[in-house]
């Protein structure tokens, strides 16, 4: 008779991690912002973008979250010394997306609302990753499904926030490429338990081509997010179906159907 396991994270570790990450967002708002122009040359092409040192708090929060989830998981009763790297991806991406969204919002009631909701979302991600560590936990299937859905939702939020901020194409590509790669990598790992770095990089490269094209289209931020989610969802679903030995024809049809649904949603939002 199998034993049902239901482990919960250590409350002290979880609260400390969450408090420190959220504090970094508050401090980033309190520090006076000052822009610097950064110039560099790559393959004979000149690039420039504006840089604010306070934006480093966003990356600090993402790195802190990645190291924090490792610290949290090492206190799991079923932790056996395995690498926790797969569990870093979504918490770090959540912290990054939350930081970018808050960074582009003016400080006020709406900012504090987003801060509270973002903190709750980050808490759910941390708890779900803790549950996903133990495959014998009765909540493991639900946690894995939730993390997979959340990874796509975070990508939409990130793409929409970048569109809303009106970032340059260079900055957009530098953000979309790693985000798309991480989402694909984690989704495949949740489904199969294997790393598919080559396909994740391929998917990320293809997404940057779509991002470059849609950057010049007159799309609303949410439309932009959904337009990029379509190919990401299709490419991820395609490789997951092929891994399960679904026929190439059926896998292709499913991928095109997913692409069509999100592009239709983006089109309907534009029509409204």
PDB file of N, CA and C in Angstrom, residues 84-130:
ATOM      1  N   UNK A  84      19.019  20.785  -8.096  1.00  0.00           N
ATOM      2  CA  UNK A  84      17.729  21.481  -8.029  1.00  0.00           C
ATOM      3  C   UNK A  84      17.570  22.488  -9.164  1.00  0.00           C
ATOM      4  N   UNK A  85      18.498  22.480 -10.104  1.00  0.00           N
ATOM      5  CA  UNK A  85      18.490  23.464 -11.187  1.00  0.00           C
ATOM      6  C   UNK A  85      17.151  23.561 -11.917  1.00  0.00           C
ATOM      7  N   UNK A  86      16.474  22.440 -12.248  1.00  0.00           N
ATOM      8  CA  UNK A  86      15.188  22.574 -12.952  1.00  0.00           C
ATOM      9  C   UNK A  86      14.171  23.414 -12.186  1.00  0.00           C
ATOM     10  N   UNK A  87      14.277  23.417 -10.876  1.00  0.00           N
ATOM     11  CA  UNK A  87      13.310  24.134 -10.059  1.00  0.00           C
ATOM     12  C   UNK A  87      13.638  25.615  -9.907  1.00  0.00           C
ATOM     13  N   UNK A  88      14.775  26.048 -10.420  1.00  0.00           N
ATOM     14  CA  UNK A  88      15.140  27.462 -10.352  1.00  0.00           C
ATOM     15  C   UNK A  88      14.421  28.278 -11.422  1.00  0.00           C
ATOM     16  N   UNK A  89      14.117  27.647 -12.550  1.00  0.00           N
ATOM     17  CA  UNK A  89      13.723  28.377 -13.753  1.00  0.00           C
ATOM     18  C   UNK A  89      12.473  29.227 -13.550  1.00  0.00           C
ATOM     19  N   UNK A  90      11.366  28.612 -13.152  1.00  0.00           N
ATOM     20  CA  UNK A  90      10.122  29.364 -13.039  1.00  0.00           C
ATOM     21  C   UNK A  90      10.119  30.382 -11.898  1.00  0.00           C
ATOM     22  N   UNK A  91      10.650  30.056 -10.711  1.00  0.00           N
ATOM     23  CA  UNK A  91      10.721  31.094  -9.680  1.00  0.00           C
ATOM     24  C   UNK A  91      11.533  32.311 -10.128  1.00  0.00           C
ATOM     25  N   UNK A  92      12.678  32.063 -10.777  1.00  0.00           N
ATOM     26  CA  UNK A  92      13.502  33.178 -11.253  1.00  0.00           C
ATOM     27  C   UNK A  92      12.774  33.973 -12.326  1.00  0.00           C
ATOM     28  N   UNK A  93      12.089  33.265 -13.236  1.00  0.00           N
ATOM     29  CA  UNK A  93      11.336  33.943 -14.293  1.00  0.00           C
ATOM     30  C   UNK A  93      10.172  34.737 -13.701  1.00  0.00           C
ATOM     31  N   UNK A  94       9.518  34.178 -12.682  1.00  0.00           N
ATOM     32  CA  UNK A  94       8.429  34.892 -12.018  1.00  0.00           C
ATOM     33  C   UNK A  94       8.931  36.182 -11.384  1.00  0.00           C
ATOM     34  N   UNK A  95      10.058  36.099 -10.681  1.00  0.00           N
ATOM     35  CA  UNK A  95      10.632  37.288 -10.053  1.00  0.00           C
ATOM     36  C   UNK A  95      11.035  38.317 -11.100  1.00  0.00           C
ATOM     37  N   UNK A  96      11.557  37.854 -12.228  1.00  0.00           N
ATOM     38  CA  UNK A  96      11.977  38.757 -13.294  1.00  0.00           C
ATOM     39  C   UNK A  96      10.779  39.466 -13.919  1.00  0.00           C
ATOM     40  N   UNK A  97       9.738  38.704 -14.239  1.00  0.00           N
ATOM     41  CA  UNK A  97       8.543  39.285 -14.853  1.00  0.00           C
ATOM     42  C   UNK A  97       7.856  40.251 -13.889  1.00  0.00           C
ATOM     43  N   UNK A  98       7.763  39.855 -12.638  1.00  0.00           N
ATOM     44  CA  UNK A  98       7.154  40.724 -11.635  1.00  0.00           C
ATOM     45  C   UNK A  98       7.954  42.018 -11.495  1.00  0.00           C
ATOM     46  N   UNK A  99       9.281  41.902 -11.480  1.00  0.00           N
ATOM     47  CA  UNK A  99      10.119  43.090 -11.349  1.00  0.00           C
ATOM     48  C   UNK A  99       9.985  44.033 -12.528  1.00  0.00           C
ATOM     49  N   UNK A 100       9.972  43.487 -13.744  1.00  0.00           N
ATOM     50  CA  UNK A 100       9.829  44.328 -14.940  1.00  0.00           C
ATOM     51  C   UNK A 100       8.474  45.023 -14.947  1.00  0.00           C
ATOM     52  N   UNK A 101       7.413  44.294 -14.572  1.00  0.00           N
ATOM     53  CA  UNK A 101       6.077  44.880 -14.545  1.00  0.00           C
ATOM     54  C   UNK A 101       5.989  46.013 -13.529  1.00  0.00           C
ATOM     55  N   UNK A 102       6.506  45.802 -12.317  1.00  0.00           N
ATOM     56  CA  UNK A 102       6.463  46.835 -11.287  1.00  0.00           C
ATOM     57  C   UNK A 102       7.372  48.003 -11.630  1.00  0.00           C
ATOM     58  N   UNK A 103       8.475  47.722 -12.276  1.00  0.00           N
ATOM     59  CA  UNK A 103       9.440  48.759 -12.620  1.00  0.00           C
ATOM     60  C   UNK A 103       8.845  49.768 -13.599  1.00  0.00           C
ATOM     61  N   UNK A 104       7.937  49.302 -14.447  1.00  0.00           N
ATOM     62  CA  UNK A 104       7.339  50.177 -15.464  1.00  0.00           C
ATOM     63  C   UNK A 104       6.012  50.780 -15.025  1.00  0.00           C
ATOM     64  N   UNK A 105       5.644  50.578 -13.758  1.00  0.00           N
ATOM     65  CA  UNK A 105       4.410  51.157 -13.220  1.00  0.00           C
ATOM     66  C   UNK A 105       4.749  52.300 -12.279  1.00  0.00           C
ATOM     67  N   UNK A 106       3.984  53.409 -12.337  1.00  0.00           N
ATOM     68  CA  UNK A 106       4.223  54.509 -11.392  1.00  0.00           C
ATOM     69  C   UNK A 106       3.823  54.085  -9.982  1.00  0.00           C
ATOM     70  N   UNK A 107       4.547  54.593  -9.001  1.00  0.00           N
ATOM     71  CA  UNK A 107       4.257  54.255  -7.615  1.00  0.00           C
ATOM     72  C   UNK A 107       2.917  54.857  -7.213  1.00  0.00           C
ATOM     73  N   UNK A 108       2.018  54.033  -6.730  1.00  0.00           N
ATOM     74  CA  UNK A 108       0.680  54.471  -6.357  1.00  0.00           C
ATOM     75  C   UNK A 108      -0.161  53.276  -5.951  1.00  0.00           C
ATOM     76  N   UNK A 109      -1.473  53.465  -5.796  1.00  0.00           N
ATOM     77  CA  UNK A 109      -2.353  52.356  -5.382  1.00  0.00           C
ATOM     78  C   UNK A 109      -2.283  51.154  -6.327  1.00  0.00           C
ATOM     79  N   UNK A 110      -2.222  51.426  -7.644  1.00  0.00           N
ATOM     80  CA  UNK A 110      -2.162  50.324  -8.609  1.00  0.00           C
ATOM     81  C   UNK A 110      -0.856  49.549  -8.464  1.00  0.00           C
ATOM     82  N   UNK A 111       0.228  50.271  -8.167  1.00  0.00           N
ATOM     83  CA  UNK A 111       1.519  49.601  -7.978  1.00  0.00           C
ATOM     84  C   UNK A 111       1.461  48.674  -6.770  1.00  0.00           C
ATOM     85  N   UNK A 112       0.875  49.148  -5.677  1.00  0.00           N
ATOM     86  CA  UNK A 112       0.789  48.331  -4.475  1.00  0.00           C
ATOM     87  C   UNK A 112      -0.128  47.125  -4.677  1.00  0.00           C
ATOM     88  N   UNK A 113      -1.159  47.305  -5.498  1.00  0.00           N
ATOM     89  CA  UNK A 113      -2.030  46.174  -5.829  1.00  0.00           C
ATOM     90  C   UNK A 113      -1.248  45.118  -6.601  1.00  0.00           C
ATOM     91  N   UNK A 114      -0.484  45.573  -7.608  1.00  0.00           N
ATOM     92  CA  UNK A 114       0.347  44.644  -8.372  1.00  0.00           C
ATOM     93  C   UNK A 114       1.413  44.005  -7.503  1.00  0.00           C
ATOM     94  N   UNK A 115       1.936  44.760  -6.558  1.00  0.00           N
ATOM     95  CA  UNK A 115       2.938  44.244  -5.627  1.00  0.00           C
ATOM     96  C   UNK A 115       2.363  43.119  -4.777  1.00  0.00           C
ATOM     97  N   UNK A 116       1.144  43.324  -4.271  1.00  0.00           N
ATOM     98  CA  UNK A 116       0.508  42.300  -3.447  1.00  0.00           C
ATOM     99  C   UNK A 116       0.158  41.051  -4.239  1.00  0.00           C
ATOM    100  N   UNK A 117      -0.436  41.256  -5.420  1.00  0.00           N
ATOM    101  CA  UNK A 117      -0.797  40.105  -6.254  1.00  0.00           C
ATOM    102  C   UNK A 117       0.446  39.367  -6.738  1.00  0.00           C
ATOM    103  N   UNK A 118       1.496  40.127  -7.066  1.00  0.00           N
ATOM    104  CA  UNK A 118       2.740  39.499  -7.500  1.00  0.00           C
ATOM    105  C   UNK A 118       3.387  38.686  -6.393  1.00  0.00           C
ATOM    106  N   UNK A 119       3.317  39.215  -5.162  1.00  0.00           N
ATOM    107  CA  UNK A 119       3.858  38.469  -4.029  1.00  0.00           C
ATOM    108  C   UNK A 119       3.116  37.164  -3.805  1.00  0.00           C
ATOM    109  N   UNK A 120       1.779  37.216  -3.964  1.00  0.00           N
ATOM    110  CA  UNK A 120       0.975  35.998  -3.810  1.00  0.00           C
ATOM    111  C   UNK A 120       1.315  34.984  -4.904  1.00  0.00           C
ATOM    112  N   UNK A 121       1.513  35.489  -6.126  1.00  0.00           N
ATOM    113  CA  UNK A 121       1.869  34.604  -7.237  1.00  0.00           C
ATOM    114  C   UNK A 121       3.230  33.956  -6.997  1.00  0.00           C
ATOM    115  N   UNK A 122       4.192  34.742  -6.542  1.00  0.00           N
ATOM    116  CA  UNK A 122       5.516  34.205  -6.269  1.00  0.00           C
ATOM    117  C   UNK A 122       5.462  33.148  -5.167  1.00  0.00           C
ATOM    118  N   UNK A 123       4.626  33.383  -4.171  1.00  0.00           N
ATOM    119  CA  UNK A 123       4.452  32.411  -3.093  1.00  0.00           C
ATOM    120  C   UNK A 123       3.921  31.087  -3.630  1.00  0.00           C
ATOM    121  N   UNK A 124       2.920  31.154  -4.512  1.00  0.00           N
ATOM    122  CA  UNK A 124       2.355  29.943  -5.101  1.00  0.00           C
ATOM    123  C   UNK A 124       3.391  29.178  -5.923  1.00  0.00           C
ATOM    124  N   UNK A 125       4.223  29.920  -6.652  1.00  0.00           N
ATOM    125  CA  UNK A 125       5.252  29.275  -7.467  1.00  0.00           C
ATOM    126  C   UNK A 125       6.257  28.541  -6.583  1.00  0.00           C
ATOM    127  N   UNK A 126       6.689  29.177  -5.521  1.00  0.00           N
ATOM    128  CA  UNK A 126       7.654  28.561  -4.618  1.00  0.00           C
ATOM    129  C   UNK A 126       7.091  27.295  -3.977  1.00  0.00           C
ATOM    130  N   UNK A 127       5.842  27.362  -3.551  1.00  0.00           N
ATOM    131  CA  UNK A 127       5.208  26.192  -2.929  1.00  0.00           C
ATOM    132  C   UNK A 127       5.026  25.075  -3.959  1.00  0.00           C
ATOM    133  N   UNK A 128       4.615  25.440  -5.191  1.00  0.00           N
ATOM    134  CA  UNK A 128       4.409  24.431  -6.240  1.00  0.00           C
ATOM    135  C   UNK A 128       5.720  23.739  -6.602  1.00  0.00           C
ATOM    136  N   UNK A 129       6.813  24.491  -6.671  1.00  0.00           N
ATOM    137  CA  UNK A 129       8.107  23.876  -6.974  1.00  0.00           C
ATOM    138  C   UNK A 129       8.542  22.959  -5.833  1.00  0.00           C
ATOM    139  N   UNK A 130       8.226  23.324  -4.626  1.00  0.00           N
ATOM    140  CA  UNK A 130       8.548  22.481  -3.475  1.00  0.00           C
ATOM    141  C   UNK A 130       7.798  21.150  -3.575  1.00  0.00           C
TER     142      UNK A 130
END
